[in-house]
PDB file of C-alpha atoms and ligand atoms in Angstrom:
ATOM      1  CA  UNK A 277     108.852  82.764  30.171  1.00  0.00           C
ATOM      2  CA  UNK A 278     106.595  84.283  32.779  1.00  0.00           C
ATOM      3  CA  UNK A 279     103.413  86.180  31.822  1.00  0.00           C
ATOM      4  CA  UNK A 280     102.462  88.989  34.221  1.00  0.00           C
ATOM      5  CA  UNK A 281      99.227  90.955  33.907  1.00  0.00           C
ATOM      6  CA  UNK A 282      99.243  93.054  37.069  1.00  0.00           C
ATOM      7  CA  UNK A 283     101.363  96.267  37.169  1.00  0.00           C
ATOM      8  CA  UNK A 284     101.971  95.701  40.904  1.00  0.00           C
ATOM      9  CA  UNK A 285     103.338  92.196  40.317  1.00  0.00           C
ATOM     10  CA  UNK A 286     105.455  93.474  37.430  1.00  0.00           C
ATOM     11  CA  UNK A 287     107.046  96.130  39.657  1.00  0.00           C
ATOM     12  CA  UNK A 288     107.649  93.595  42.432  1.00  0.00           C
ATOM     13  CA  UNK A 289     109.439  91.356  39.875  1.00  0.00           C
ATOM     14  CA  UNK A 290     111.514  94.338  38.637  1.00  0.00           C
ATOM     15  CA  UNK A 291     112.472  95.343  42.182  1.00  0.00           C
ATOM     16  CA  UNK A 292     113.650  91.791  42.951  1.00  0.00           C
ATOM     17  CA  UNK A 293     115.642  91.657  39.704  1.00  0.00           C
ATOM     18  CA  UNK A 294     117.319  94.989  40.367  1.00  0.00           C
ATOM     19  CA  UNK A 295     118.041  94.146  44.017  1.00  0.00           C
ATOM     20  CA  UNK A 296     119.810  90.997  42.865  1.00  0.00           C
ATOM     21  CA  UNK A 297     122.011  93.120  40.602  1.00  0.00           C
ATOM     22  CA  UNK A 298     120.422  92.160  37.283  1.00  0.00           C
ATOM     23  CA  UNK A 299     119.932  94.620  34.419  1.00  0.00           C
ATOM     24  CA  UNK A 300     116.593  94.814  32.596  1.00  0.00           C
ATOM     25  CA  UNK A 301     116.016  95.500  28.902  1.00  0.00           C
ATOM     26  CA  UNK A 302     112.493  96.442  27.901  1.00  0.00           C
ATOM     27  CA  UNK A 303     110.768  96.185  24.517  1.00  0.00           C
ATOM     28  CA  UNK A 304     107.443  98.054  24.672  1.00  0.00           C
ATOM     29  CA  UNK A 305     105.012  96.821  21.989  1.00  0.00           C
ATOM     30  CA  UNK A 306     101.359  96.616  21.083  1.00  0.00           C
ATOM     31  CA  UNK A 307     101.711  92.930  20.137  1.00  0.00           C
ATOM     32  CA  UNK A 308     100.897  91.345  16.746  1.00  0.00           C
ATOM     33  CA  UNK A 309     104.525  90.306  16.605  1.00  0.00           C
ATOM     34  CA  UNK A 310     106.594  89.984  13.459  1.00  0.00           C
ATOM     35  CA  UNK A 311     110.299  89.446  12.861  1.00  0.00           C
ATOM     36  CA  UNK A 312     110.969  93.145  13.580  1.00  0.00           C
ATOM     37  CA  UNK A 313     109.681  92.787  17.147  1.00  0.00           C
ATOM     38  CA  UNK A 314     111.696  89.602  17.643  1.00  0.00           C
ATOM     39  CA  UNK A 315     114.863  91.418  16.523  1.00  0.00           C
ATOM     40  CA  UNK A 316     114.260  94.037  19.261  1.00  0.00           C
ATOM     41  CA  UNK A 317     113.782  91.273  21.833  1.00  0.00           C
ATOM     42  CA  UNK A 318     116.982  89.514  20.749  1.00  0.00           C
ATOM     43  CA  UNK A 319     118.816  92.838  21.024  1.00  0.00           C
ATOM     44  CA  UNK A 320     117.420  93.147  24.556  1.00  0.00           C
ATOM     45  CA  UNK A 321     118.795  89.718  25.421  1.00  0.00           C
ATOM     46  CA  UNK A 322     122.228  90.646  24.113  1.00  0.00           C
ATOM     47  CA  UNK A 323     122.302  93.941  26.050  1.00  0.00           C
ATOM     48  CA  UNK A 324     120.935  93.043  29.511  1.00  0.00           C
ATOM     49  CA  UNK A 325     120.583  90.148  31.943  1.00  0.00           C
ATOM     50  CA  UNK A 326     116.786  90.054  31.656  1.00  0.00           C
ATOM     51  CA  UNK A 327     114.352  91.081  28.924  1.00  0.00           C
ATOM     52  CA  UNK A 328     110.773  92.223  29.461  1.00  0.00           C
ATOM     53  CA  UNK A 329     108.399  92.733  26.542  1.00  0.00           C
ATOM     54  CA  UNK A 330     105.139  94.546  27.142  1.00  0.00           C
ATOM     55  CA  UNK A 331     102.027  94.072  25.058  1.00  0.00           C
ATOM     56  CA  UNK A 332      99.440  96.778  25.468  1.00  0.00           C
ATOM     57  CA  UNK A 333      97.206  98.153  22.717  1.00  0.00           C
ATOM     58  CA  UNK A 334      97.174 101.629  24.179  1.00  0.00           C
ATOM     59  CA  UNK A 335      93.730 103.214  23.661  1.00  0.00           C
ATOM     60  CA  UNK A 336      94.897 106.786  24.278  1.00  0.00           C
ATOM     61  CA  UNK A 337      97.306 106.853  21.320  1.00  0.00           C
ATOM     62  CA  UNK A 338      94.559 106.085  18.773  1.00  0.00           C
ATOM     63  CA  UNK A 339      92.434 108.905  17.378  1.00  0.00           C
ATOM     64  CA  UNK A 340      88.743 108.708  16.481  1.00  0.00           C
ATOM     65  CA  UNK A 341      88.240 106.510  13.397  1.00  0.00           C
ATOM     66  CA  UNK A 342      91.684 104.891  13.740  1.00  0.00           C
ATOM     67  CA  UNK A 343      92.243 101.134  14.017  1.00  0.00           C
ATOM     68  CA  UNK A 344      92.097 100.612  17.801  1.00  0.00           C
ATOM     69  CA  UNK A 345      89.200  98.134  17.598  1.00  0.00           C
ATOM     70  CA  UNK A 346      90.608  96.087  14.748  1.00  0.00           C
ATOM     71  CA  UNK A 347      94.256  96.113  15.915  1.00  0.00           C
ATOM     72  CA  UNK A 348      95.251  92.395  15.977  1.00  0.00           C
ATOM     73  CA  UNK A 349      95.318  90.852  19.471  1.00  0.00           C
ATOM     74  CA  UNK A 350      96.531  87.265  19.987  1.00  0.00           C
ATOM     75  CA  UNK A 351      98.340  86.817  23.293  1.00  0.00           C
ATOM     76  CA  UNK A 352      98.820  83.077  22.817  1.00  0.00           C
ATOM     77  CA  UNK A 353     100.578  83.460  19.459  1.00  0.00           C
ATOM     78  CA  UNK A 354     102.630  86.455  20.648  1.00  0.00           C
ATOM     79  CA  UNK A 355     103.586  84.652  23.870  1.00  0.00           C
ATOM     80  CA  UNK A 356     104.933  81.681  21.897  1.00  0.00           C
ATOM     81  CA  UNK A 357     106.990  83.998  19.670  1.00  0.00           C
ATOM     82  CA  UNK A 358     108.369  86.032  22.590  1.00  0.00           C
ATOM     83  CA  UNK A 359     109.384  82.818  24.375  1.00  0.00           C
ATOM     84  CA  UNK A 360     111.350  81.626  21.340  1.00  0.00           C
ATOM     85  CA  UNK A 361     113.127  85.019  21.221  1.00  0.00           C
ATOM     86  CA  UNK A 362     114.314  84.421  24.804  1.00  0.00           C
ATOM     87  CA  UNK A 363     112.112  86.960  26.591  1.00  0.00           C
ATOM     88  CA  UNK A 364     111.986  86.453  30.375  1.00  0.00           C
ATOM     89  CA  UNK A 365     108.710  88.239  31.112  1.00  0.00           C
ATOM     90  CA  UNK A 366     105.760  89.184  28.943  1.00  0.00           C
ATOM     91  CA  UNK A 367     103.909  92.027  30.641  1.00  0.00           C
ATOM     92  CA  UNK A 368     100.334  92.288  29.362  1.00  0.00           C
ATOM     93  CA  UNK A 369      98.235  94.634  31.496  1.00  0.00           C
ATOM     94  CA  UNK A 370      94.566  95.427  30.847  1.00  0.00           C
ATOM     95  CA  UNK A 371      93.311  98.940  29.935  1.00  0.00           C
ATOM     96  CA  UNK A 372      91.481  99.082  33.280  1.00  0.00           C
ATOM     97  CA  UNK A 373      94.734  98.474  35.170  1.00  0.00           C
ATOM     98  CA  UNK A 374      96.683 101.004  33.109  1.00  0.00           C
ATOM     99  CA  UNK A 375      93.976 103.673  33.133  1.00  0.00           C
ATOM    100  CA  UNK A 376      91.799 103.136  36.181  1.00  0.00           C
ATOM    101  CA  UNK A 377      88.744 105.328  36.647  1.00  0.00           C
ATOM    102  CA  UNK A 378      89.908 108.813  37.587  1.00  0.00           C
ATOM    103  CA  UNK A 379      93.205 108.669  35.660  1.00  0.00           C
ATOM    104  CA  UNK A 380      94.060 112.309  34.918  1.00  0.00           C
ATOM    105  CA  UNK A 381      97.717 112.640  33.900  1.00  0.00           C
ATOM    106  CA  UNK A 382      99.256 113.242  30.480  1.00  0.00           C
ATOM    107  CA  UNK A 383     102.972 113.301  29.688  1.00  0.00           C
ATOM    108  CA  UNK A 384     103.505 115.585  26.732  1.00  0.00           C
ATOM    109  CA  UNK A 385     106.603 116.488  24.705  1.00  0.00           C
ATOM    110  CA  UNK A 386     106.036 119.756  22.857  1.00  0.00           C
ATOM    111  CA  UNK A 387     107.656 120.916  19.609  1.00  0.00           C
ATOM    112  CA  UNK A 388     108.894 117.585  18.269  1.00  0.00           C
ATOM    113  CA  UNK A 389     105.313 116.326  18.253  1.00  0.00           C
ATOM    114  CA  UNK A 390     103.835 119.226  16.233  1.00  0.00           C
ATOM    115  CA  UNK A 391     105.206 117.975  12.937  1.00  0.00           C
ATOM    116  CA  UNK A 392     105.126 114.864  10.675  1.00  0.00           C
ATOM    117  CA  UNK A 393     102.827 112.182  12.175  1.00  0.00           C
ATOM    118  CA  UNK A 394     101.954 114.506  15.059  1.00  0.00           C
ATOM    119  CA  UNK A 395     100.316 116.868  12.577  1.00  0.00           C
ATOM    120  CA  UNK A 396      98.123 114.154  11.034  1.00  0.00           C
ATOM    121  CA  UNK A 397      97.438 112.333  14.301  1.00  0.00           C
ATOM    122  CA  UNK A 398      96.714 115.010  16.939  1.00  0.00           C
ATOM    123  CA  UNK A 399      97.173 113.687  20.479  1.00  0.00           C
ATOM    124  CA  UNK A 400      98.877 110.488  19.287  1.00  0.00           C
ATOM    125  CA  UNK A 401     102.281 111.240  20.793  1.00  0.00           C
ATOM    126  CA  UNK A 402     100.795 112.362  24.117  1.00  0.00           C
ATOM    127  CA  UNK A 403      99.252 108.895  24.265  1.00  0.00           C
ATOM    128  CA  UNK A 404     102.597 107.290  23.448  1.00  0.00           C
ATOM    129  CA  UNK A 405     104.655 109.288  25.951  1.00  0.00           C
ATOM    130  CA  UNK A 406     102.063 108.828  28.694  1.00  0.00           C
ATOM    131  CA  UNK A 407     101.968 105.048  28.307  1.00  0.00           C
ATOM    132  CA  UNK A 408     105.743 104.718  27.884  1.00  0.00           C
ATOM    133  CA  UNK A 409     106.268 106.805  31.038  1.00  0.00           C
ATOM    134  CA  UNK A 410     103.936 104.484  32.920  1.00  0.00           C
ATOM    135  CA  UNK A 411     105.607 101.373  31.481  1.00  0.00           C
ATOM    136  CA  UNK A 412     109.052 102.649  32.490  1.00  0.00           C
ATOM    137  CA  UNK A 413     107.848 103.284  36.039  1.00  0.00           C
ATOM    138  CA  UNK A 414     106.260  99.831  36.254  1.00  0.00           C
ATOM    139  CA  UNK A 415     109.059  97.787  34.615  1.00  0.00           C
ATOM    140  CA  UNK A 416     112.068  99.897  35.751  1.00  0.00           C
ATOM    141  CA  UNK A 417     114.244  99.027  32.749  1.00  0.00           C
ATOM    142  CA  UNK A 418     117.923  99.977  32.445  1.00  0.00           C
ATOM    143  CA  UNK A 419     117.437 100.242  28.707  1.00  0.00           C
ATOM    144  CA  UNK A 420     114.486 100.259  26.333  1.00  0.00           C
ATOM    145  CA  UNK A 421     114.551  99.337  22.668  1.00  0.00           C
ATOM    146  CA  UNK A 422     112.370 100.874  19.945  1.00  0.00           C
ATOM    147  CA  UNK A 423     112.325 100.330  16.186  1.00  0.00           C
ATOM    148  CA  UNK A 424     113.615 103.141  13.971  1.00  0.00           C
ATOM    149  CA  UNK A 425     110.666 102.652  11.607  1.00  0.00           C
ATOM    150  CA  UNK A 426     108.759 104.857  14.079  1.00  0.00           C
ATOM    151  CA  UNK A 427     111.466 107.487  13.748  1.00  0.00           C
ATOM    152  CA  UNK A 428     109.509 110.352  15.272  1.00  0.00           C
ATOM    153  CA  UNK A 429     108.348 108.173  18.158  1.00  0.00           C
ATOM    154  CA  UNK A 430     111.974 107.280  18.933  1.00  0.00           C
ATOM    155  CA  UNK A 431     112.976 110.971  18.820  1.00  0.00           C
ATOM    156  CA  UNK A 432     110.059 111.981  21.071  1.00  0.00           C
ATOM    157  CA  UNK A 433     110.718 109.244  23.649  1.00  0.00           C
ATOM    158  CA  UNK A 434     114.450 110.042  23.674  1.00  0.00           C
ATOM    159  CA  UNK A 435     113.592 113.700  24.326  1.00  0.00           C
ATOM    160  CA  UNK A 436     111.160 112.800  27.121  1.00  0.00           C
ATOM    161  CA  UNK A 437     113.829 110.697  28.816  1.00  0.00           C
ATOM    162  CA  UNK A 438     116.464 113.440  28.499  1.00  0.00           C
ATOM    163  CA  UNK A 439     114.109 116.215  29.627  1.00  0.00           C
ATOM    164  CA  UNK A 440     112.872 114.250  32.644  1.00  0.00           C
ATOM    165  CA  UNK A 441     116.346 112.914  33.630  1.00  0.00           C
ATOM    166  CA  UNK A 442     115.106 109.351  33.382  1.00  0.00           C
ATOM    167  CA  UNK A 443     117.866 106.824  34.009  1.00  0.00           C
ATOM    168  CA  UNK A 444     116.892 104.653  31.040  1.00  0.00           C
ATOM    169  CA  UNK A 445     119.055 104.221  27.949  1.00  0.00           C
ATOM    170  CA  UNK A 446     116.961 104.514  24.778  1.00  0.00           C
ATOM    171  CA  UNK A 447     118.210 102.321  21.971  1.00  0.00           C
ATOM    172  CA  UNK A 448     117.013 102.502  18.350  1.00  0.00           C
ATOM    173  CA  UNK A 449     116.997  99.296  16.337  1.00  0.00           C
ATOM    174  CA  UNK A 450     117.454  99.503  12.538  1.00  0.00           C
ATOM    175  CA  UNK A 451     114.309  99.001  10.451  1.00  0.00           C
ATOM    176  CA  UNK A 452     113.665  95.332   9.722  1.00  0.00           C
ATOM    177  CA  UNK A 453     112.404  94.781   6.175  1.00  0.00           C
ATOM    178  CA  UNK A 454     110.751  91.968   4.237  1.00  0.00           C
ATOM    179  CA  UNK A 455     112.896  90.427   1.474  1.00  0.00           C
ATOM    180  CA  UNK A 456     111.258  92.783  -1.065  1.00  0.00           C
ATOM    181  CA  UNK A 457     111.992  95.884   1.031  1.00  0.00           C
ATOM    182  CA  UNK A 458     108.640  96.522   2.735  1.00  0.00           C
ATOM    183  CA  UNK A 459     109.271  97.776   6.275  1.00  0.00           C
ATOM    184  CA  UNK A 460     107.830  95.253   8.725  1.00  0.00           C
ATOM    185  CA  UNK A 461     104.747  96.508  10.547  1.00  0.00           C
ATOM    186  CA  UNK A 462     101.844  94.874  12.349  1.00  0.00           C
ATOM    187  CA  UNK A 463      99.601  96.959  10.091  1.00  0.00           C
ATOM    188  CA  UNK A 464     100.925  95.184   6.953  1.00  0.00           C
ATOM    189  CA  UNK A 465      98.471  92.422   7.897  1.00  0.00           C
ATOM    190  CA  UNK A 466      95.626  94.759   6.815  1.00  0.00           C
ATOM    191  CA  UNK A 467      96.922  94.944   3.205  1.00  0.00           C
ATOM    192  CA  UNK A 468      95.358  92.957   0.361  1.00  0.00           C
ATOM    193  CA  UNK A 469      97.822  91.361  -2.092  1.00  0.00           C
ATOM    194  CA  UNK A 470      97.325  94.254  -4.538  1.00  0.00           C
ATOM    195  CA  UNK A 471      97.753  96.849  -1.770  1.00  0.00           C
ATOM    196  CA  UNK A 472     100.903  95.103  -0.578  1.00  0.00           C
ATOM    197  CA  UNK A 473     102.372  95.533  -4.078  1.00  0.00           C
ATOM    198  CA  UNK A 474     101.456  99.240  -4.031  1.00  0.00           C
ATOM    199  CA  UNK A 475     102.964  99.579  -0.541  1.00  0.00           C
ATOM    200  CA  UNK A 476     106.365  98.601  -1.932  1.00  0.00           C
ATOM    201  CA  UNK A 477     106.457 102.081  -3.489  1.00  0.00           C
ATOM    202  CA  UNK A 478     107.389 103.468  -0.058  1.00  0.00           C
ATOM    203  CA  UNK A 479     110.598 101.458   0.375  1.00  0.00           C
ATOM    204  CA  UNK A 480     111.434 101.864  -3.321  1.00  0.00           C
ATOM    205  CA  UNK A 481     111.120 105.639  -2.966  1.00  0.00           C
ATOM    206  CA  UNK A 482     113.618 105.490  -0.081  1.00  0.00           C
ATOM    207  CA  UNK A 483     116.144 103.535  -2.152  1.00  0.00           C
ATOM    208  CA  UNK A 484     115.700 105.885  -5.077  1.00  0.00           C
ATOM    209  CA  UNK A 485     116.246 108.961  -2.896  1.00  0.00           C
ATOM    210  CA  UNK A 486     119.428 107.510  -1.431  1.00  0.00           C
ATOM    211  CA  UNK A 487     120.725 106.846  -4.940  1.00  0.00           C
ATOM    212  CA  UNK A 488     119.948 110.449  -5.949  1.00  0.00           C
ATOM    213  CA  UNK A 489     121.910 111.725  -2.938  1.00  0.00           C
ATOM    214  CA  UNK A 490     124.819 109.418  -3.753  1.00  0.00           C
ATOM    215  CA  UNK A 491     124.719 110.852  -7.280  1.00  0.00           C
ATOM    216  CA  UNK A 492     125.111 114.365  -5.846  1.00  0.00           C
ATOM    217  CA  UNK A 493     121.599 115.771  -5.196  1.00  0.00           C
ATOM    218  CA  UNK A 494     121.756 118.236  -2.305  1.00  0.00           C
ATOM    219  CA  UNK A 495     118.398 120.029  -2.532  1.00  0.00           C
ATOM    220  CA  UNK A 496     115.810 118.728  -0.060  1.00  0.00           C
ATOM    221  CA  UNK A 497     112.998 120.451  -2.001  1.00  0.00           C
ATOM    222  CA  UNK A 498     114.004 118.769  -5.262  1.00  0.00           C
ATOM    223  CA  UNK A 499     114.268 115.326  -3.642  1.00  0.00           C
ATOM    224  CA  UNK A 500     110.908 115.734  -1.890  1.00  0.00           C
ATOM    225  CA  UNK A 501     109.248 116.645  -5.217  1.00  0.00           C
ATOM    226  CA  UNK A 502     110.829 113.648  -6.963  1.00  0.00           C
ATOM    227  CA  UNK A 503     109.777 111.303  -4.138  1.00  0.00           C
ATOM    228  CA  UNK A 504     106.206 112.636  -4.228  1.00  0.00           C
ATOM    229  CA  UNK A 505     106.069 112.189  -8.010  1.00  0.00           C
ATOM    230  CA  UNK A 506     107.351 108.623  -7.686  1.00  0.00           C
ATOM    231  CA  UNK A 507     104.745 107.750  -5.035  1.00  0.00           C
ATOM    232  CA  UNK A 508     101.953 109.444  -7.009  1.00  0.00           C
ATOM    233  CA  UNK A 509     102.881 107.179  -9.922  1.00  0.00           C
ATOM    234  CA  UNK A 510     101.722 104.186  -7.890  1.00  0.00           C
ATOM    235  CA  UNK A 511      97.962 103.603  -7.879  1.00  0.00           C
ATOM    236  CA  UNK A 512      96.402 103.285  -4.452  1.00  0.00           C
ATOM    237  CA  UNK A 513      99.103 105.275  -2.636  1.00  0.00           C
ATOM    238  CA  UNK A 514      97.778 108.496  -1.050  1.00  0.00           C
ATOM    239  CA  UNK A 515     100.581 110.619   0.401  1.00  0.00           C
ATOM    240  CA  UNK A 516     100.183 112.078   3.882  1.00  0.00           C
ATOM    241  CA  UNK A 517     103.638 113.684   3.923  1.00  0.00           C
ATOM    242  CA  UNK A 518     107.101 113.439   2.417  1.00  0.00           C
ATOM    243  CA  UNK A 519     109.657 115.375   4.489  1.00  0.00           C
ATOM    244  CA  UNK A 520     113.382 115.740   4.877  1.00  0.00           C
ATOM    245  CA  UNK A 521     114.303 116.723   8.415  1.00  0.00           C
ATOM    246  CA  UNK A 522     117.241 116.939  10.775  1.00  0.00           C
ATOM    247  CA  UNK A 523     117.395 113.642  12.675  1.00  0.00           C
ATOM    248  CA  UNK A 524     117.558 115.287  16.126  1.00  0.00           C
ATOM    249  CA  UNK A 525     115.402 118.412  15.841  1.00  0.00           C
ATOM    250  CA  UNK A 526     112.963 117.019  13.218  1.00  0.00           C
ATOM    251  CA  UNK A 527     113.058 120.494  11.629  1.00  0.00           C
ATOM    252  CA  UNK A 528     112.641 120.709   7.845  1.00  0.00           C
ATOM    253  CA  UNK A 529     115.893 121.061   5.940  1.00  0.00           C
ATOM    254  CA  UNK A 530     116.604 122.880   2.714  1.00  0.00           C
ATOM    255  CA  UNK A 531     120.040 121.347   2.098  1.00  0.00           C
ATOM    256  CA  UNK A 532     120.735 117.659   2.538  1.00  0.00           C
ATOM    257  CA  UNK A 533     123.540 116.805   4.942  1.00  0.00           C
ATOM    258  CA  UNK A 534     124.766 113.878   7.044  1.00  0.00           C
ATOM    259  CA  UNK A 535     121.941 114.443   9.582  1.00  0.00           C
ATOM    260  CA  UNK A 536     119.168 114.348   6.970  1.00  0.00           C
ATOM    261  CA  UNK A 537     116.388 111.805   7.219  1.00  0.00           C
ATOM    262  CA  UNK A 538     113.699 111.293   4.583  1.00  0.00           C
ATOM    263  CA  UNK A 539     110.336 110.335   6.073  1.00  0.00           C
ATOM    264  CA  UNK A 540     107.210 109.240   4.267  1.00  0.00           C
ATOM    265  CA  UNK A 541     103.673 108.540   5.486  1.00  0.00           C
ATOM    266  CA  UNK A 542     101.009 107.346   3.077  1.00  0.00           C
ATOM    267  CA  UNK A 543      97.693 105.589   3.049  1.00  0.00           C
ATOM    268  CA  UNK A 544      97.498 102.431   0.984  1.00  0.00           C
ATOM    269  CA  UNK A 545      93.807 101.607   0.801  1.00  0.00           C
ATOM    270  CA  UNK A 546      92.688 102.337   4.348  1.00  0.00           C
ATOM    271  CA  UNK A 547      96.041 101.410   5.921  1.00  0.00           C
ATOM    272  CA  UNK A 548      98.389 104.168   7.039  1.00  0.00           C
ATOM    273  CA  UNK A 549     102.038 103.191   6.545  1.00  0.00           C
ATOM    274  CA  UNK A 550     105.289 104.974   7.372  1.00  0.00           C
ATOM    275  CA  UNK A 551     108.889 104.515   6.315  1.00  0.00           C
ATOM    276  CA  UNK A 552     112.128 106.469   6.559  1.00  0.00           C
ATOM    277  CA  UNK A 553     115.785 106.396   5.698  1.00  0.00           C
ATOM    278  CA  UNK A 554     118.939 108.319   6.503  1.00  0.00           C
ATOM    279  CA  UNK A 555     120.105 109.783   3.211  1.00  0.00           C
ATOM    280  CA  UNK A 556     123.805 109.145   3.762  1.00  0.00           C
ATOM    281  CA  UNK A 557     125.178 105.844   5.009  1.00  0.00           C
ATOM    282  CA  UNK A 558     125.778 105.890   8.728  1.00  0.00           C
ATOM    283  CA  UNK A 559     129.477 106.096   9.619  1.00  0.00           C
TER     284      UNK A 559
HETATM  285  O1  PAF B 614     105.445 101.459  18.866  1.00  0.00           O
HETATM  286  C1  PAF B 614     104.526 100.955  19.537  1.00  0.00           C
HETATM  287  O2  PAF B 614     104.202  99.771  19.415  1.00  0.00           O
HETATM  288  C2  PAF B 614     103.768 101.818  20.542  1.00  0.00           C
HETATM  289  O3  PAF B 614     103.632 103.113  20.081  1.00  0.00           O
HETATM  290  C3  PAF B 614     104.393 101.797  21.955  1.00  0.00           C
HETATM  291  C4  PAF B 614     105.785 102.405  21.956  1.00  0.00           C
HETATM  292  C5  PAF B 614     104.460 100.382  22.480  1.00  0.00           C
HETATM  293  C6  PAF B 614     103.532 102.626  22.908  1.00  0.00           C
HETATM  294  O4  PAF B 614     102.247 102.115  22.989  1.00  0.00           O
END
């Protein structure tokens, strides 16, 4: 596996790969790899000739007081893991190379970013779309893979690509969970043992909601109230939002249907966690 730091060298590599007829899958990440990231990389390998994973803790998607400074960074460990997953290139640029002095451009998707996490984290998605746009231009992937745990992020990036006629296929990978149901996240590393137990309430609330829908519940309002009550019953869990939305528009729903997704964001201690589930099994 090759490690490339310079955007110019990364683009030169991508141009050579494309000129020789190879397809490129990209897995954009902020590092601190876990099994969920490795699953995305393995999917990349199965879908394209070459796989590039980027590691960049993107300063412009963190708000004031968020965890930018403490976000785990360990290139050596991550590099070893990416190599075992069969990644061809690890692209790890520096903030100064990504945002040189005088950088003045923002890529912004409106509407979809006003709700859910966008409401609690103003400016976050502009940071995400700006860096992903840059990464796509540098790496020139044929397809890019994102985890469905960040459901809104996947919807926003898909919309950016459609709106800007980008010739990149956006692929969502199912959420990868720990054996006890906790959705894998680099931020789980912040949780104490007691907080980790409380955090299980999120995935349990998803399972419970799916069971209620299977049993015939069709009211989004009722299911949201029940999910909130369940989460409030777990000490240390502070709800940010519980919403049921249409999976494409992210608009709130009143009646549950095959396009309904339940999304939850909550703080456990100081750690902000998210989870989501479709409410009907996918066909
Ligand atoms: O999901 C992430 O890790 C980040 O938001 C991403 C897509 C790599 C952009 O920095």
